[in-house]
């Protein structure tokens, strides 16, 4: 996700822009840039590939320093066009207007064609440049900056958060958003814009959240906002509760609890700019993803712990939906077993931190074994060792995960893997347009479905009491729910220190059923899918051995009618992609509440570290 920061102040704006960019770095970037309006009213631009500190060096090295009171800046995560200076923002049209953009302009090719005919020259491969030219064009026939922008944005399909400056209007920044986040910071020394309030915390705690379609005109001492119909509107000023340094608990008791409840937002952030109305954006995996996905014949996923469990879910999706063979393995084994790796393999690492030693080493070894393979990492940390080692990167935008037990990183990894499945399927024509649309629609529903599921917390809390004196628990699922059962068992082990195992429900009779008695709680996940009847038979086998059972079901699964089981209804009509993500939530809540009862150190469980950078 790209980051935007900008402002009009009575001080030099450049240090503030740099500080803001640094605060946005965790969201992912491959280049950054800024434009400042100089005293002589020209657009002064600096852009650099890589970290913000490269831009900082670039600025320091200049003889003519970039200084002024008004400017816009951007960290870019490439979607249209490779990471390169010429594709970095801000983009400029004919020295009359400069733009930073977050989002995707879906009709940019169409706009580009007509702008080329109008005589505009393109200097980048981005969709954003059409925005700059469109505004420059409408400035010719509009008598205010605001009107020029209002006219231009009417021609855009897609999503945008925009910061715009022009030397023709040297005291104004225009900000507008549709589908992408943009906030206004109201400060003592000026007024600001950013894609995330985090970027402005050093200058203000007062924020105005723009609504879809709003256009705002910012001056040093005045902010005027117009809605999508051009009517002047007042939007409330909210005082941010976020403390500097972000890692603040707010109203929560633990980071794990906070991060469980942040999942609707982290999924929204992960999807932003990665889907359009009906399609997946394949280039979200990198500029070369399209070509690479065409060439691959199989996928090898390697990861550890929770990230490995995400990979297990993806195996079902990739083979069943995208029709591509897929293996999944824990990195600590893979790196030592001298695996055979075929050409045309997409080697996928999944890692929250991007620094897990086993995963990093497995990736390096795989590249040594066969240097023809393609590598992709799904990672929550933009500038990590694993991202640097990979051809392609997809950043999950979960935000910093502080609790040692991974929660929002897992569900955003699943979202990333769902997008991967869909992208590969679309490119190889194993997924129809209709299915692609259905998957995209399902993903869009996730935040509200998760919010609905989180409402079950009080019911789950009551069930947690049952685990107070238990030493073991068994988690059952079939299909993708087996992988979710594994994740549920891992969470319980990690933070409540109760031994927990996951089994595919059909495998019980081959041994583990011997463990079942009244002291063994069994947790089962029962979505309404093609394996439901088989699962119900497995549950009867367990029940008749005296187990205390807890079943999380779809409203249509009808397990509730089976006697002597505690059944919690989660939601209904979940698809193959959404179901595993949604059924993760009650298991996270269960382990959290069991840990509270057992009074363990929820956020820092014994013997564990957030990022395992040693073997
Ligand atoms: C479990 C957990 C660990 C990590 C594992 C891999 O809650 O957090 O199992 O998933 O150590 O870490 P990353 O994803 O950073 O490579």
PDB file of C-alpha atoms in Angstrom, residues 97-330:
ATOM      1  CA  UNK A  97       0.472  20.393 -11.326  1.00  0.00           C
ATOM      2  CA  UNK A  98       1.948  17.620  -9.180  1.00  0.00           C
ATOM      3  CA  UNK A  99       0.164  14.629  -7.690  1.00  0.00           C
ATOM      4  CA  UNK A 100       0.687  11.820  -5.174  1.00  0.00           C
ATOM      5  CA  UNK A 101      -1.726   8.912  -5.421  1.00  0.00           C
ATOM      6  CA  UNK A 102      -2.767   5.887  -3.404  1.00  0.00           C
ATOM      7  CA  UNK A 103      -5.093   3.435  -5.217  1.00  0.00           C
ATOM      8  CA  UNK A 104      -5.657   2.306  -8.797  1.00  0.00           C
ATOM      9  CA  UNK A 105      -7.193   4.180 -11.720  1.00  0.00           C
ATOM     10  CA  UNK A 106      -8.907   1.357 -13.581  1.00  0.00           C
ATOM     11  CA  UNK A 107      -9.632   3.269 -16.794  1.00  0.00           C
ATOM     12  CA  UNK A 108      -6.113   4.693 -17.062  1.00  0.00           C
ATOM     13  CA  UNK A 109      -5.371   3.121 -20.461  1.00  0.00           C
ATOM     14  CA  UNK A 110      -8.427   4.732 -21.968  1.00  0.00           C
ATOM     15  CA  UNK A 111      -7.538   8.118 -20.403  1.00  0.00           C
ATOM     16  CA  UNK A 112      -3.933   7.744 -21.494  1.00  0.00           C
ATOM     17  CA  UNK A 113      -4.933   7.206 -25.127  1.00  0.00           C
ATOM     18  CA  UNK A 114      -6.972  10.380 -25.233  1.00  0.00           C
ATOM     19  CA  UNK A 115      -4.341  12.397 -23.331  1.00  0.00           C
ATOM     20  CA  UNK A 116      -1.671  11.287 -25.812  1.00  0.00           C
ATOM     21  CA  UNK A 117      -3.937  12.579 -28.563  1.00  0.00           C
ATOM     22  CA  UNK A 118      -4.243  15.877 -26.640  1.00  0.00           C
ATOM     23  CA  UNK A 119      -0.446  16.091 -26.776  1.00  0.00           C
ATOM     24  CA  UNK A 120       0.500  15.045 -23.224  1.00  0.00           C
ATOM     25  CA  UNK A 121       3.841  13.258 -22.911  1.00  0.00           C
ATOM     26  CA  UNK A 122       4.101  10.296 -20.527  1.00  0.00           C
ATOM     27  CA  UNK A 123       7.260   9.796 -18.536  1.00  0.00           C
ATOM     28  CA  UNK A 124       6.174   6.818 -16.405  1.00  0.00           C
ATOM     29  CA  UNK A 125       4.390   3.462 -16.678  1.00  0.00           C
ATOM     30  CA  UNK A 126       2.023   4.285 -13.825  1.00  0.00           C
ATOM     31  CA  UNK A 127      -1.728   4.725 -13.772  1.00  0.00           C
ATOM     32  CA  UNK A 128      -1.151   7.865 -11.649  1.00  0.00           C
ATOM     33  CA  UNK A 129       0.300  10.006 -14.400  1.00  0.00           C
ATOM     34  CA  UNK A 130      -3.102  10.251 -16.089  1.00  0.00           C
ATOM     35  CA  UNK A 131      -4.367  11.999 -12.946  1.00  0.00           C
ATOM     36  CA  UNK A 132      -1.743  14.743 -13.256  1.00  0.00           C
ATOM     37  CA  UNK A 133      -2.495  15.258 -16.950  1.00  0.00           C
ATOM     38  CA  UNK A 134      -6.261  15.202 -16.408  1.00  0.00           C
ATOM     39  CA  UNK A 135      -6.011  17.953 -13.774  1.00  0.00           C
ATOM     40  CA  UNK A 136      -3.587  19.982 -15.904  1.00  0.00           C
ATOM     41  CA  UNK A 137      -6.049  19.734 -18.782  1.00  0.00           C
ATOM     42  CA  UNK A 138      -9.044  20.817 -16.745  1.00  0.00           C
ATOM     43  CA  UNK A 139      -7.048  23.735 -15.278  1.00  0.00           C
ATOM     44  CA  UNK A 140      -7.144  25.256 -18.754  1.00  0.00           C
ATOM     45  CA  UNK A 141     -10.910  25.669 -18.579  1.00  0.00           C
ATOM     46  CA  UNK A 142     -11.568  26.110 -14.828  1.00  0.00           C
ATOM     47  CA  UNK A 143     -11.019  29.291 -12.871  1.00  0.00           C
ATOM     48  CA  UNK A 144     -10.095  27.693  -9.520  1.00  0.00           C
ATOM     49  CA  UNK A 145      -7.789  24.881  -8.432  1.00  0.00           C
ATOM     50  CA  UNK A 146     -10.679  23.191  -6.641  1.00  0.00           C
ATOM     51  CA  UNK A 147     -12.919  23.209  -9.718  1.00  0.00           C
ATOM     52  CA  UNK A 148     -10.115  21.816 -11.881  1.00  0.00           C
ATOM     53  CA  UNK A 149      -9.728  18.847  -9.550  1.00  0.00           C
ATOM     54  CA  UNK A 150     -13.471  18.302  -9.151  1.00  0.00           C
ATOM     55  CA  UNK A 151     -13.833  18.194 -12.939  1.00  0.00           C
ATOM     56  CA  UNK A 152     -10.891  15.846 -13.438  1.00  0.00           C
ATOM     57  CA  UNK A 153     -11.829  13.282 -10.799  1.00  0.00           C
ATOM     58  CA  UNK A 154     -15.205  12.822 -12.454  1.00  0.00           C
ATOM     59  CA  UNK A 155     -13.364  11.081 -15.286  1.00  0.00           C
ATOM     60  CA  UNK A 156     -11.667   8.465 -13.037  1.00  0.00           C
ATOM     61  CA  UNK A 157     -12.909   4.910 -12.426  1.00  0.00           C
ATOM     62  CA  UNK A 158     -11.256   3.120  -9.540  1.00  0.00           C
ATOM     63  CA  UNK A 159      -9.855   4.171  -6.212  1.00  0.00           C
ATOM     64  CA  UNK A 160      -7.760   7.105  -5.149  1.00  0.00           C
ATOM     65  CA  UNK A 161      -6.407   9.096  -2.275  1.00  0.00           C
ATOM     66  CA  UNK A 162      -4.761  12.193  -3.765  1.00  0.00           C
ATOM     67  CA  UNK A 163      -2.573  15.075  -2.648  1.00  0.00           C
ATOM     68  CA  UNK A 164      -2.231  17.792  -5.307  1.00  0.00           C
ATOM     69  CA  UNK A 165      -0.208  21.021  -5.542  1.00  0.00           C
ATOM     70  CA  UNK A 166       0.220  23.587  -8.290  1.00  0.00           C
ATOM     71  CA  UNK A 167       2.569  26.591  -8.690  1.00  0.00           C
ATOM     72  CA  UNK A 168      -0.424  28.455 -10.127  1.00  0.00           C
ATOM     73  CA  UNK A 169      -2.056  28.242  -6.671  1.00  0.00           C
ATOM     74  CA  UNK A 170       0.973  28.465  -4.371  1.00  0.00           C
ATOM     75  CA  UNK A 171      -0.947  28.544  -1.058  1.00  0.00           C
ATOM     76  CA  UNK A 172      -3.237  25.555  -1.556  1.00  0.00           C
ATOM     77  CA  UNK A 173      -3.124  21.766  -1.302  1.00  0.00           C
ATOM     78  CA  UNK A 174      -6.087  19.861  -2.652  1.00  0.00           C
ATOM     79  CA  UNK A 175      -6.868  16.479  -1.106  1.00  0.00           C
ATOM     80  CA  UNK A 176      -9.495  14.037  -2.256  1.00  0.00           C
ATOM     81  CA  UNK A 177     -10.311  10.387  -1.724  1.00  0.00           C
ATOM     82  CA  UNK A 178     -12.505   7.598  -3.047  1.00  0.00           C
ATOM     83  CA  UNK A 179     -11.965   4.050  -1.818  1.00  0.00           C
ATOM     84  CA  UNK A 180      -8.463   4.781  -0.480  1.00  0.00           C
ATOM     85  CA  UNK A 181      -7.762   6.282   2.930  1.00  0.00           C
ATOM     86  CA  UNK A 182      -6.846   9.945   3.408  1.00  0.00           C
ATOM     87  CA  UNK A 183      -6.947  12.005   6.591  1.00  0.00           C
ATOM     88  CA  UNK A 184      -6.460  15.706   7.221  1.00  0.00           C
ATOM     89  CA  UNK A 185      -4.319  16.733  10.170  1.00  0.00           C
ATOM     90  CA  UNK A 186      -5.264  20.033  11.791  1.00  0.00           C
ATOM     91  CA  UNK A 187      -2.129  21.532  13.289  1.00  0.00           C
ATOM     92  CA  UNK A 188      -1.001  24.672  15.115  1.00  0.00           C
ATOM     93  CA  UNK A 189       1.597  25.558  12.493  1.00  0.00           C
ATOM     94  CA  UNK A 190      -0.380  24.473   9.466  1.00  0.00           C
ATOM     95  CA  UNK A 191      -2.657  21.861   7.948  1.00  0.00           C
ATOM     96  CA  UNK A 192      -1.654  18.452   6.646  1.00  0.00           C
ATOM     97  CA  UNK A 193      -2.756  15.365   4.747  1.00  0.00           C
ATOM     98  CA  UNK A 194      -1.741  11.710   5.092  1.00  0.00           C
ATOM     99  CA  UNK A 195      -2.909   8.243   4.126  1.00  0.00           C
ATOM    100  CA  UNK A 196      -2.542   7.184   7.772  1.00  0.00           C
ATOM    101  CA  UNK A 197      -2.706   9.357  10.897  1.00  0.00           C
ATOM    102  CA  UNK A 198       0.517   7.665  12.051  1.00  0.00           C
ATOM    103  CA  UNK A 199       2.418   9.868   9.588  1.00  0.00           C
ATOM    104  CA  UNK A 200       1.322  13.105  11.276  1.00  0.00           C
ATOM    105  CA  UNK A 201       1.503  12.251  14.966  1.00  0.00           C
ATOM    106  CA  UNK A 202       4.562  14.442  15.474  1.00  0.00           C
ATOM    107  CA  UNK A 203       2.622  17.558  14.405  1.00  0.00           C
ATOM    108  CA  UNK A 204      -0.962  16.952  15.447  1.00  0.00           C
ATOM    109  CA  UNK A 205      -3.458  14.711  17.180  1.00  0.00           C
ATOM    110  CA  UNK A 206      -6.437  16.398  15.526  1.00  0.00           C
ATOM    111  CA  UNK A 207      -7.756  14.632  12.450  1.00  0.00           C
ATOM    112  CA  UNK A 208     -10.556  14.997   9.957  1.00  0.00           C
ATOM    113  CA  UNK A 209     -11.460  11.770   8.159  1.00  0.00           C
ATOM    114  CA  UNK A 210     -12.612  12.521   4.642  1.00  0.00           C
ATOM    115  CA  UNK A 211     -15.591  10.623   3.282  1.00  0.00           C
ATOM    116  CA  UNK A 212     -15.688   8.937  -0.118  1.00  0.00           C
ATOM    117  CA  UNK A 213     -15.853  11.571  -2.838  1.00  0.00           C
ATOM    118  CA  UNK A 214     -14.884  14.502  -0.580  1.00  0.00           C
ATOM    119  CA  UNK A 215     -12.569  17.164  -1.961  1.00  0.00           C
ATOM    120  CA  UNK A 216     -10.734  19.382   0.535  1.00  0.00           C
ATOM    121  CA  UNK A 217      -8.912  22.653   0.019  1.00  0.00           C
ATOM    122  CA  UNK A 218      -6.173  23.206   2.591  1.00  0.00           C
ATOM    123  CA  UNK A 219      -4.602  26.582   3.271  1.00  0.00           C
ATOM    124  CA  UNK A 220      -2.330  27.622   6.129  1.00  0.00           C
ATOM    125  CA  UNK A 221      -5.216  28.660   8.373  1.00  0.00           C
ATOM    126  CA  UNK A 222      -8.265  27.310   6.628  1.00  0.00           C
ATOM    127  CA  UNK A 223      -9.693  23.957   5.563  1.00  0.00           C
ATOM    128  CA  UNK A 224     -12.755  23.827   3.335  1.00  0.00           C
ATOM    129  CA  UNK A 225     -14.379  20.517   2.450  1.00  0.00           C
ATOM    130  CA  UNK A 226     -16.841  19.737  -0.331  1.00  0.00           C
ATOM    131  CA  UNK A 227     -18.764  16.481  -0.674  1.00  0.00           C
ATOM    132  CA  UNK A 228     -19.041  14.385  -3.827  1.00  0.00           C
ATOM    133  CA  UNK A 229     -21.829  16.640  -5.150  1.00  0.00           C
ATOM    134  CA  UNK A 230     -19.780  19.764  -4.619  1.00  0.00           C
ATOM    135  CA  UNK A 231     -21.674  20.970  -1.515  1.00  0.00           C
ATOM    136  CA  UNK A 232     -19.644  22.603   1.245  1.00  0.00           C
ATOM    137  CA  UNK A 233     -19.692  20.296   4.279  1.00  0.00           C
ATOM    138  CA  UNK A 234     -18.376  20.195   7.850  1.00  0.00           C
ATOM    139  CA  UNK A 235     -16.605  17.015   8.928  1.00  0.00           C
ATOM    140  CA  UNK A 236     -15.888  16.487  12.630  1.00  0.00           C
ATOM    141  CA  UNK A 237     -12.404  16.868  14.087  1.00  0.00           C
ATOM    142  CA  UNK A 238     -11.431  13.699  15.961  1.00  0.00           C
ATOM    143  CA  UNK A 239      -8.717  13.692  18.606  1.00  0.00           C
ATOM    144  CA  UNK A 240      -6.547  10.655  17.949  1.00  0.00           C
ATOM    145  CA  UNK A 241      -5.944   8.240  20.812  1.00  0.00           C
ATOM    146  CA  UNK A 242      -2.900   6.779  19.117  1.00  0.00           C
ATOM    147  CA  UNK A 243       0.232   7.567  21.048  1.00  0.00           C
ATOM    148  CA  UNK A 244       3.497   8.297  19.337  1.00  0.00           C
ATOM    149  CA  UNK A 245       5.197   4.986  18.622  1.00  0.00           C
ATOM    150  CA  UNK A 246       1.836   3.402  17.757  1.00  0.00           C
ATOM    151  CA  UNK A 247       2.282   0.317  19.876  1.00  0.00           C
ATOM    152  CA  UNK A 248      -0.395   1.410  22.217  1.00  0.00           C
ATOM    153  CA  UNK A 249      -3.043  -0.844  23.724  1.00  0.00           C
ATOM    154  CA  UNK A 250      -5.890   1.672  23.540  1.00  0.00           C
ATOM    155  CA  UNK A 251      -8.851   0.209  25.401  1.00  0.00           C
ATOM    156  CA  UNK A 252      -7.557  -3.366  25.167  1.00  0.00           C
ATOM    157  CA  UNK A 253      -5.914  -5.445  27.899  1.00  0.00           C
ATOM    158  CA  UNK A 254      -3.504  -7.282  25.622  1.00  0.00           C
ATOM    159  CA  UNK A 255      -2.004  -6.802  22.190  1.00  0.00           C
ATOM    160  CA  UNK A 256      -3.294 -10.223  21.185  1.00  0.00           C
ATOM    161  CA  UNK A 257      -6.844  -9.135  21.998  1.00  0.00           C
ATOM    162  CA  UNK A 258      -6.331  -5.840  20.158  1.00  0.00           C
ATOM    163  CA  UNK A 259      -4.894  -7.620  17.140  1.00  0.00           C
ATOM    164  CA  UNK A 260      -7.770 -10.120  17.021  1.00  0.00           C
ATOM    165  CA  UNK A 261     -10.177  -7.181  16.910  1.00  0.00           C
ATOM    166  CA  UNK A 262      -8.080  -5.320  14.337  1.00  0.00           C
ATOM    167  CA  UNK A 263      -8.579  -8.070  11.760  1.00  0.00           C
ATOM    168  CA  UNK A 264     -11.437  -6.448   9.828  1.00  0.00           C
ATOM    169  CA  UNK A 265      -9.208  -3.390   9.288  1.00  0.00           C
ATOM    170  CA  UNK A 266      -6.013  -5.295   8.535  1.00  0.00           C
ATOM    171  CA  UNK A 267      -7.882  -7.331   5.926  1.00  0.00           C
ATOM    172  CA  UNK A 268      -9.335  -4.157   4.436  1.00  0.00           C
ATOM    173  CA  UNK A 269      -5.813  -2.716   4.273  1.00  0.00           C
ATOM    174  CA  UNK A 270      -4.435  -5.899   2.709  1.00  0.00           C
ATOM    175  CA  UNK A 271      -7.114  -5.881   0.028  1.00  0.00           C
ATOM    176  CA  UNK A 272      -6.753  -2.200  -0.752  1.00  0.00           C
ATOM    177  CA  UNK A 273      -5.497  -1.685  -4.316  1.00  0.00           C
ATOM    178  CA  UNK A 274      -5.191  -5.438  -4.752  1.00  0.00           C
ATOM    179  CA  UNK A 275      -8.700  -5.926  -6.120  1.00  0.00           C
ATOM    180  CA  UNK A 276     -10.925  -3.893  -8.382  1.00  0.00           C
ATOM    181  CA  UNK A 277     -14.718  -4.105  -8.545  1.00  0.00           C
ATOM    182  CA  UNK A 278     -14.670  -7.628  -9.968  1.00  0.00           C
ATOM    183  CA  UNK A 279     -11.065  -8.678 -10.492  1.00  0.00           C
ATOM    184  CA  UNK A 280      -7.801  -9.360  -8.736  1.00  0.00           C
ATOM    185  CA  UNK A 281      -4.827  -7.096  -9.487  1.00  0.00           C
ATOM    186  CA  UNK A 282      -2.150  -9.599 -10.499  1.00  0.00           C
ATOM    187  CA  UNK A 283       0.562  -6.928 -10.459  1.00  0.00           C
ATOM    188  CA  UNK A 284       0.031  -6.638  -6.683  1.00  0.00           C
ATOM    189  CA  UNK A 285       2.500  -9.556  -6.590  1.00  0.00           C
ATOM    190  CA  UNK A 286       5.058  -7.485  -8.504  1.00  0.00           C
ATOM    191  CA  UNK A 287       5.576  -6.164 -12.009  1.00  0.00           C
ATOM    192  CA  UNK A 288       6.814  -9.517 -13.311  1.00  0.00           C
ATOM    193  CA  UNK A 289       4.071 -11.605 -11.658  1.00  0.00           C
ATOM    194  CA  UNK A 290       2.018 -11.920 -14.822  1.00  0.00           C
ATOM    195  CA  UNK A 291       4.879 -13.427 -16.832  1.00  0.00           C
ATOM    196  CA  UNK A 292       6.065 -15.627 -13.979  1.00  0.00           C
ATOM    197  CA  UNK A 293       2.613 -17.025 -13.173  1.00  0.00           C
ATOM    198  CA  UNK A 294       2.259 -18.015 -16.832  1.00  0.00           C
ATOM    199  CA  UNK A 295       5.454 -20.049 -16.709  1.00  0.00           C
ATOM    200  CA  UNK A 296       5.094 -21.963 -13.449  1.00  0.00           C
ATOM    201  CA  UNK A 297       4.027 -25.605 -13.357  1.00  0.00           C
ATOM    202  CA  UNK A 298       4.045 -26.256  -9.592  1.00  0.00           C
ATOM    203  CA  UNK A 299       4.273 -24.458  -6.277  1.00  0.00           C
ATOM    204  CA  UNK A 300       6.401 -25.214  -3.220  1.00  0.00           C
ATOM    205  CA  UNK A 301       5.398 -23.382  -0.055  1.00  0.00           C
ATOM    206  CA  UNK A 302       7.842 -23.202   2.848  1.00  0.00           C
ATOM    207  CA  UNK A 303       7.179 -21.522   6.208  1.00  0.00           C
ATOM    208  CA  UNK A 304       7.148 -22.021   9.980  1.00  0.00           C
ATOM    209  CA  UNK A 305       4.482 -22.167  12.685  1.00  0.00           C
ATOM    210  CA  UNK A 306       1.369 -20.140  11.984  1.00  0.00           C
ATOM    211  CA  UNK A 307       2.683 -19.094   8.585  1.00  0.00           C
ATOM    212  CA  UNK A 308       3.054 -22.791   7.715  1.00  0.00           C
ATOM    213  CA  UNK A 309      -0.587 -23.343   8.687  1.00  0.00           C
ATOM    214  CA  UNK A 310      -1.568 -20.584   6.250  1.00  0.00           C
ATOM    215  CA  UNK A 311       0.382 -22.476   3.590  1.00  0.00           C
ATOM    216  CA  UNK A 312      -1.574 -25.654   4.363  1.00  0.00           C
ATOM    217  CA  UNK A 313      -4.859 -23.874   3.664  1.00  0.00           C
ATOM    218  CA  UNK A 314      -3.413 -22.528   0.412  1.00  0.00           C
ATOM    219  CA  UNK A 315      -2.511 -26.021  -0.799  1.00  0.00           C
ATOM    220  CA  UNK A 316      -6.210 -26.938  -0.824  1.00  0.00           C
ATOM    221  CA  UNK A 317      -7.084 -23.715  -2.660  1.00  0.00           C
ATOM    222  CA  UNK A 318      -4.264 -23.822  -5.205  1.00  0.00           C
ATOM    223  CA  UNK A 319      -4.889 -27.409  -6.245  1.00  0.00           C
ATOM    224  CA  UNK A 320      -8.672 -27.364  -6.064  1.00  0.00           C
ATOM    225  CA  UNK A 321      -9.383 -23.889  -7.420  1.00  0.00           C
ATOM    226  CA  UNK A 322      -6.322 -22.838  -9.469  1.00  0.00           C
ATOM    227  CA  UNK A 323      -5.531 -26.445 -10.521  1.00  0.00           C
ATOM    228  CA  UNK A 324      -1.814 -26.179  -9.920  1.00  0.00           C
ATOM    229  CA  UNK A 325       0.141 -28.825  -7.929  1.00  0.00           C
ATOM    230  CA  UNK A 326       1.331 -27.529  -4.565  1.00  0.00           C
ATOM    231  CA  UNK A 327       3.507 -28.883  -1.741  1.00  0.00           C
ATOM    232  CA  UNK A 328       3.835 -27.328   1.697  1.00  0.00           C
ATOM    233  CA  UNK A 329       6.630 -27.985   4.143  1.00  0.00           C
ATOM    234  CA  UNK A 330       8.035 -26.618   7.383  1.00  0.00           C
TER     235      UNK A 330
END
